[in-house]
Amino acid sequence: SAIKPVFVDESLTGMDTFDLAMELGASGVALKTCKGHSMCLLEVARCHEENIPYAVQDLTNPSLAMLHSVGLAARIHTVMGVEANARQFFPAASDDVRSVHRDIVDRPNGAAKTHSLQGTGLGYQMEKLG
């Protein structure tokens, strides 16, 4: 990590592995909403407290899972937005949420816009999704 940043990724499963990663020289952490929203919030708080950079990386989470990941990343201070590659790997997998969240699913001009994430819960607008 002295030459290039190294973020602990899949092996980050709790605060004990967070500690271990930092002891071993990791530069930062990759948050994954698929591992749990509460855990992500705890990790964000710790990163802020200890000035540790972090990213949100949920590579193959389509549909509602992608909305969760993108929504979290939009509301915290990540290193580089969010990595959400489900759109490339499974292009039709988010069709069920496209009608309400088109600017997240299609990313006009390369940027996801999260204005559609609003209302109760995580802002999915389930009543409109049917």
PDB file of C-alpha atoms in Angstrom:
ATOM      1  CA  SER A   1       0.000   0.000   0.000  1.00  0.00           C
ATOM      2  CA  ALA A   2       3.040   2.281  -0.002  1.00  0.00           C
ATOM      3  CA  ILE A   3       2.958   2.422  -3.822  1.00  0.00           C
ATOM      4  CA  LYS A   4      -0.759   2.077  -4.600  1.00  0.00           C
ATOM      5  CA  PRO A   5      -3.807   2.189  -2.302  1.00  0.00           C
ATOM      6  CA  VAL A   6      -4.994  -1.249  -1.191  1.00  0.00           C
ATOM      7  CA  PHE A   7      -8.569  -1.495   0.048  1.00  0.00           C
ATOM      8  CA  VAL A   8      -9.697  -4.532   2.012  1.00  0.00           C
ATOM      9  CA  ASP A   9     -12.621  -6.020   0.117  1.00  0.00           C
ATOM     10  CA  GLU A  10     -14.389  -9.388   0.394  1.00  0.00           C
ATOM     11  CA  SER A  11     -12.421 -10.381   3.487  1.00  0.00           C
ATOM     12  CA  LEU A  12     -13.902  -7.477   5.476  1.00  0.00           C
ATOM     13  CA  THR A  13     -16.498  -9.311   7.549  1.00  0.00           C
ATOM     14  CA  GLY A  14     -16.503  -7.409  10.833  1.00  0.00           C
ATOM     15  CA  MET A  15     -14.579  -5.057  13.055  1.00  0.00           C
ATOM     16  CA  ASP A  16     -12.040  -7.761  13.864  1.00  0.00           C
ATOM     17  CA  THR A  17     -11.096  -8.109  10.189  1.00  0.00           C
ATOM     18  CA  PHE A  18     -11.160  -4.310   9.884  1.00  0.00           C
ATOM     19  CA  ASP A  19      -8.543  -4.150  12.660  1.00  0.00           C
ATOM     20  CA  LEU A  20      -6.476  -6.899  11.048  1.00  0.00           C
ATOM     21  CA  ALA A  21      -6.549  -5.198   7.643  1.00  0.00           C
ATOM     22  CA  MET A  22      -5.313  -1.939   9.141  1.00  0.00           C
ATOM     23  CA  GLU A  23      -2.584  -3.782  11.081  1.00  0.00           C
ATOM     24  CA  LEU A  24      -1.455  -5.454   7.845  1.00  0.00           C
ATOM     25  CA  GLY A  25      -1.201  -2.110   6.053  1.00  0.00           C
ATOM     26  CA  ALA A  26      -4.446  -1.732   4.117  1.00  0.00           C
ATOM     27  CA  SER A  27      -5.049   1.812   2.893  1.00  0.00           C
ATOM     28  CA  GLY A  28      -8.829   1.723   3.170  1.00  0.00           C
ATOM     29  CA  VAL A  29     -11.953  -0.402   3.045  1.00  0.00           C
ATOM     30  CA  ALA A  30     -14.559  -1.349   0.450  1.00  0.00           C
ATOM     31  CA  LEU A  31     -18.076  -1.221   1.870  1.00  0.00           C
ATOM     32  CA  LYS A  32     -20.669  -3.641   0.547  1.00  0.00           C
ATOM     33  CA  THR A  33     -24.349  -3.165   1.304  1.00  0.00           C
ATOM     34  CA  CYS A  34     -24.873  -6.837   0.478  1.00  0.00           C
ATOM     35  CA  LYS A  35     -23.067  -7.561   3.770  1.00  0.00           C
ATOM     36  CA  GLY A  36     -25.567  -5.467   5.713  1.00  0.00           C
ATOM     37  CA  HIS A  37     -26.611  -1.842   6.018  1.00  0.00           C
ATOM     38  CA  SER A  38     -25.808  -1.603   9.728  1.00  0.00           C
ATOM     39  CA  MET A  39     -22.298  -2.930   9.185  1.00  0.00           C
ATOM     40  CA  CYS A  40     -21.722  -0.344   6.447  1.00  0.00           C
ATOM     41  CA  LEU A  41     -22.844   2.455   8.755  1.00  0.00           C
ATOM     42  CA  LEU A  42     -20.507   1.252  11.508  1.00  0.00           C
ATOM     43  CA  GLU A  43     -17.626   1.043   9.035  1.00  0.00           C
ATOM     44  CA  VAL A  44     -18.353   4.540   7.684  1.00  0.00           C
ATOM     45  CA  ALA A  45     -18.376   5.945  11.220  1.00  0.00           C
ATOM     46  CA  ARG A  46     -15.086   4.281  12.024  1.00  0.00           C
ATOM     47  CA  CYS A  47     -13.496   5.421   8.772  1.00  0.00           C
ATOM     48  CA  HIS A  48     -14.537   8.999   9.495  1.00  0.00           C
ATOM     49  CA  GLU A  49     -13.242   8.779  13.056  1.00  0.00           C
ATOM     50  CA  GLU A  50      -9.876   7.348  12.000  1.00  0.00           C
ATOM     51  CA  ASN A  51      -9.556   9.222   8.675  1.00  0.00           C
ATOM     52  CA  ILE A  52      -9.537   5.998   6.634  1.00  0.00           C
ATOM     53  CA  PRO A  53     -10.658   6.230   2.984  1.00  0.00           C
ATOM     54  CA  TYR A  54     -13.485   3.981   1.814  1.00  0.00           C
ATOM     55  CA  ALA A  55     -15.381   3.037  -1.316  1.00  0.00           C
ATOM     56  CA  VAL A  56     -18.733   1.379  -2.001  1.00  0.00           C
ATOM     57  CA  GLN A  57     -18.326  -1.666  -4.241  1.00  0.00           C
ATOM     58  CA  ASP A  58     -21.269  -3.968  -4.860  1.00  0.00           C
ATOM     59  CA  LEU A  59     -20.255  -5.372  -8.201  1.00  0.00           C
ATOM     60  CA  THR A  60     -23.102  -7.641  -9.184  1.00  0.00           C
ATOM     61  CA  ASN A  61     -26.083  -6.363  -7.203  1.00  0.00           C
ATOM     62  CA  PRO A  62     -28.912  -5.628  -9.649  1.00  0.00           C
ATOM     63  CA  SER A  63     -32.353  -4.132  -9.104  1.00  0.00           C
ATOM     64  CA  LEU A  64     -33.249  -3.187  -5.502  1.00  0.00           C
ATOM     65  CA  ALA A  65     -29.816  -4.262  -4.275  1.00  0.00           C
ATOM     66  CA  MET A  66     -28.175  -1.843  -6.714  1.00  0.00           C
ATOM     67  CA  LEU A  67     -30.470   0.973  -5.571  1.00  0.00           C
ATOM     68  CA  HIS A  68     -29.426   0.316  -1.973  1.00  0.00           C
ATOM     69  CA  SER A  69     -25.738   0.429  -2.828  1.00  0.00           C
ATOM     70  CA  VAL A  70     -25.971   3.535  -5.027  1.00  0.00           C
ATOM     71  CA  GLY A  71     -28.185   5.285  -2.478  1.00  0.00           C
ATOM     72  CA  LEU A  72     -25.728   4.688   0.346  1.00  0.00           C
ATOM     73  CA  ALA A  73     -22.766   5.850  -1.738  1.00  0.00           C
ATOM     74  CA  ALA A  74     -24.600   9.051  -2.678  1.00  0.00           C
ATOM     75  CA  ARG A  75     -25.057   9.966   0.972  1.00  0.00           C
ATOM     76  CA  ILE A  76     -21.584   9.333   2.360  1.00  0.00           C
ATOM     77  CA  HIS A  77     -18.118  10.541   1.365  1.00  0.00           C
ATOM     78  CA  THR A  78     -16.619   7.740  -0.724  1.00  0.00           C
ATOM     79  CA  VAL A  79     -13.304   7.895  -2.531  1.00  0.00           C
ATOM     80  CA  MET A  80     -14.874   7.573  -5.999  1.00  0.00           C
ATOM     81  CA  GLY A  81     -18.658   7.303  -5.978  1.00  0.00           C
ATOM     82  CA  VAL A  82     -19.848   3.723  -6.270  1.00  0.00           C
ATOM     83  CA  GLU A  83     -18.824   0.654  -8.230  1.00  0.00           C
ATOM     84  CA  ALA A  84     -22.033  -1.039  -9.359  1.00  0.00           C
ATOM     85  CA  ASN A  85     -21.302  -3.194 -12.385  1.00  0.00           C
ATOM     86  CA  ALA A  86     -24.535  -5.194 -12.443  1.00  0.00           C
ATOM     87  CA  ARG A  87     -25.633  -2.970 -15.325  1.00  0.00           C
ATOM     88  CA  GLN A  88     -22.844  -4.371 -17.486  1.00  0.00           C
ATOM     89  CA  PHE A  89     -22.987  -7.987 -16.300  1.00  0.00           C
ATOM     90  CA  PHE A  90     -26.798  -8.311 -16.165  1.00  0.00           C
ATOM     91  CA  PRO A  91     -28.254  -5.514 -18.320  1.00  0.00           C
ATOM     92  CA  ALA A  92     -31.886  -6.662 -18.039  1.00  0.00           C
ATOM     93  CA  ALA A  93     -31.771  -7.558 -14.338  1.00  0.00           C
ATOM     94  CA  SER A  94     -32.824  -4.065 -13.244  1.00  0.00           C
ATOM     95  CA  ASP A  95     -35.707  -3.661 -15.682  1.00  0.00           C
ATOM     96  CA  ASP A  96     -38.123  -4.057 -12.755  1.00  0.00           C
ATOM     97  CA  VAL A  97     -36.955  -0.761 -11.202  1.00  0.00           C
ATOM     98  CA  ARG A  98     -36.176   1.195 -14.384  1.00  0.00           C
ATOM     99  CA  SER A  99     -39.595   2.874 -14.648  1.00  0.00           C
ATOM    100  CA  VAL A 100     -39.106   4.683 -11.322  1.00  0.00           C
ATOM    101  CA  HIS A 101     -35.300   4.849 -11.101  1.00  0.00           C
ATOM    102  CA  ARG A 102     -34.238   5.324 -14.739  1.00  0.00           C
ATOM    103  CA  ASP A 103     -31.447   7.787 -13.882  1.00  0.00           C
ATOM    104  CA  ILE A 104     -29.798   5.177 -11.664  1.00  0.00           C
ATOM    105  CA  VAL A 105     -30.297   2.184 -13.937  1.00  0.00           C
ATOM    106  CA  ASP A 106     -29.352   3.890 -17.223  1.00  0.00           C
ATOM    107  CA  ARG A 107     -26.830   6.491 -15.908  1.00  0.00           C
ATOM    108  CA  PRO A 108     -27.394   9.290 -18.437  1.00  0.00           C
ATOM    109  CA  ASN A 109     -24.070  10.921 -19.326  1.00  0.00           C
ATOM    110  CA  GLY A 110     -22.257   8.324 -17.210  1.00  0.00           C
ATOM    111  CA  ALA A 111     -23.505   9.493 -13.812  1.00  0.00           C
ATOM    112  CA  ALA A 112     -26.213   7.970 -11.640  1.00  0.00           C
ATOM    113  CA  LYS A 113     -28.679  10.550 -10.330  1.00  0.00           C
ATOM    114  CA  THR A 114     -30.381   9.582  -7.084  1.00  0.00           C
ATOM    115  CA  HIS A 115     -33.285  12.057  -7.037  1.00  0.00           C
ATOM    116  CA  SER A 116     -35.738   9.147  -7.362  1.00  0.00           C
ATOM    117  CA  LEU A 117     -34.611   7.612  -4.055  1.00  0.00           C
ATOM    118  CA  GLN A 118     -37.132   9.236  -1.767  1.00  0.00           C
ATOM    119  CA  GLY A 119     -39.764   8.363   0.762  1.00  0.00           C
ATOM    120  CA  THR A 120     -39.785   5.805   3.527  1.00  0.00           C
ATOM    121  CA  GLY A 121     -37.181   3.133   4.051  1.00  0.00           C
ATOM    122  CA  LEU A 122     -34.350   3.274   1.542  1.00  0.00           C
ATOM    123  CA  GLY A 123     -36.362   5.346  -0.935  1.00  0.00           C
ATOM    124  CA  TYR A 124     -37.248   2.545  -3.336  1.00  0.00           C
ATOM    125  CA  GLN A 125     -40.835   3.830  -3.812  1.00  0.00           C
ATOM    126  CA  MET A 126     -42.195   0.297  -3.669  1.00  0.00           C
ATOM    127  CA  GLU A 127     -45.773   1.535  -4.169  1.00  0.00           C
ATOM    128  CA  LYS A 128     -44.776   2.692  -7.671  1.00  0.00           C
ATOM    129  CA  LEU A 129     -42.796  -0.450  -8.473  1.00  0.00           C
ATOM    130  CA  GLY A 130     -45.772  -2.702  -7.865  1.00  0.00           C
TER     131      GLY A 130
END
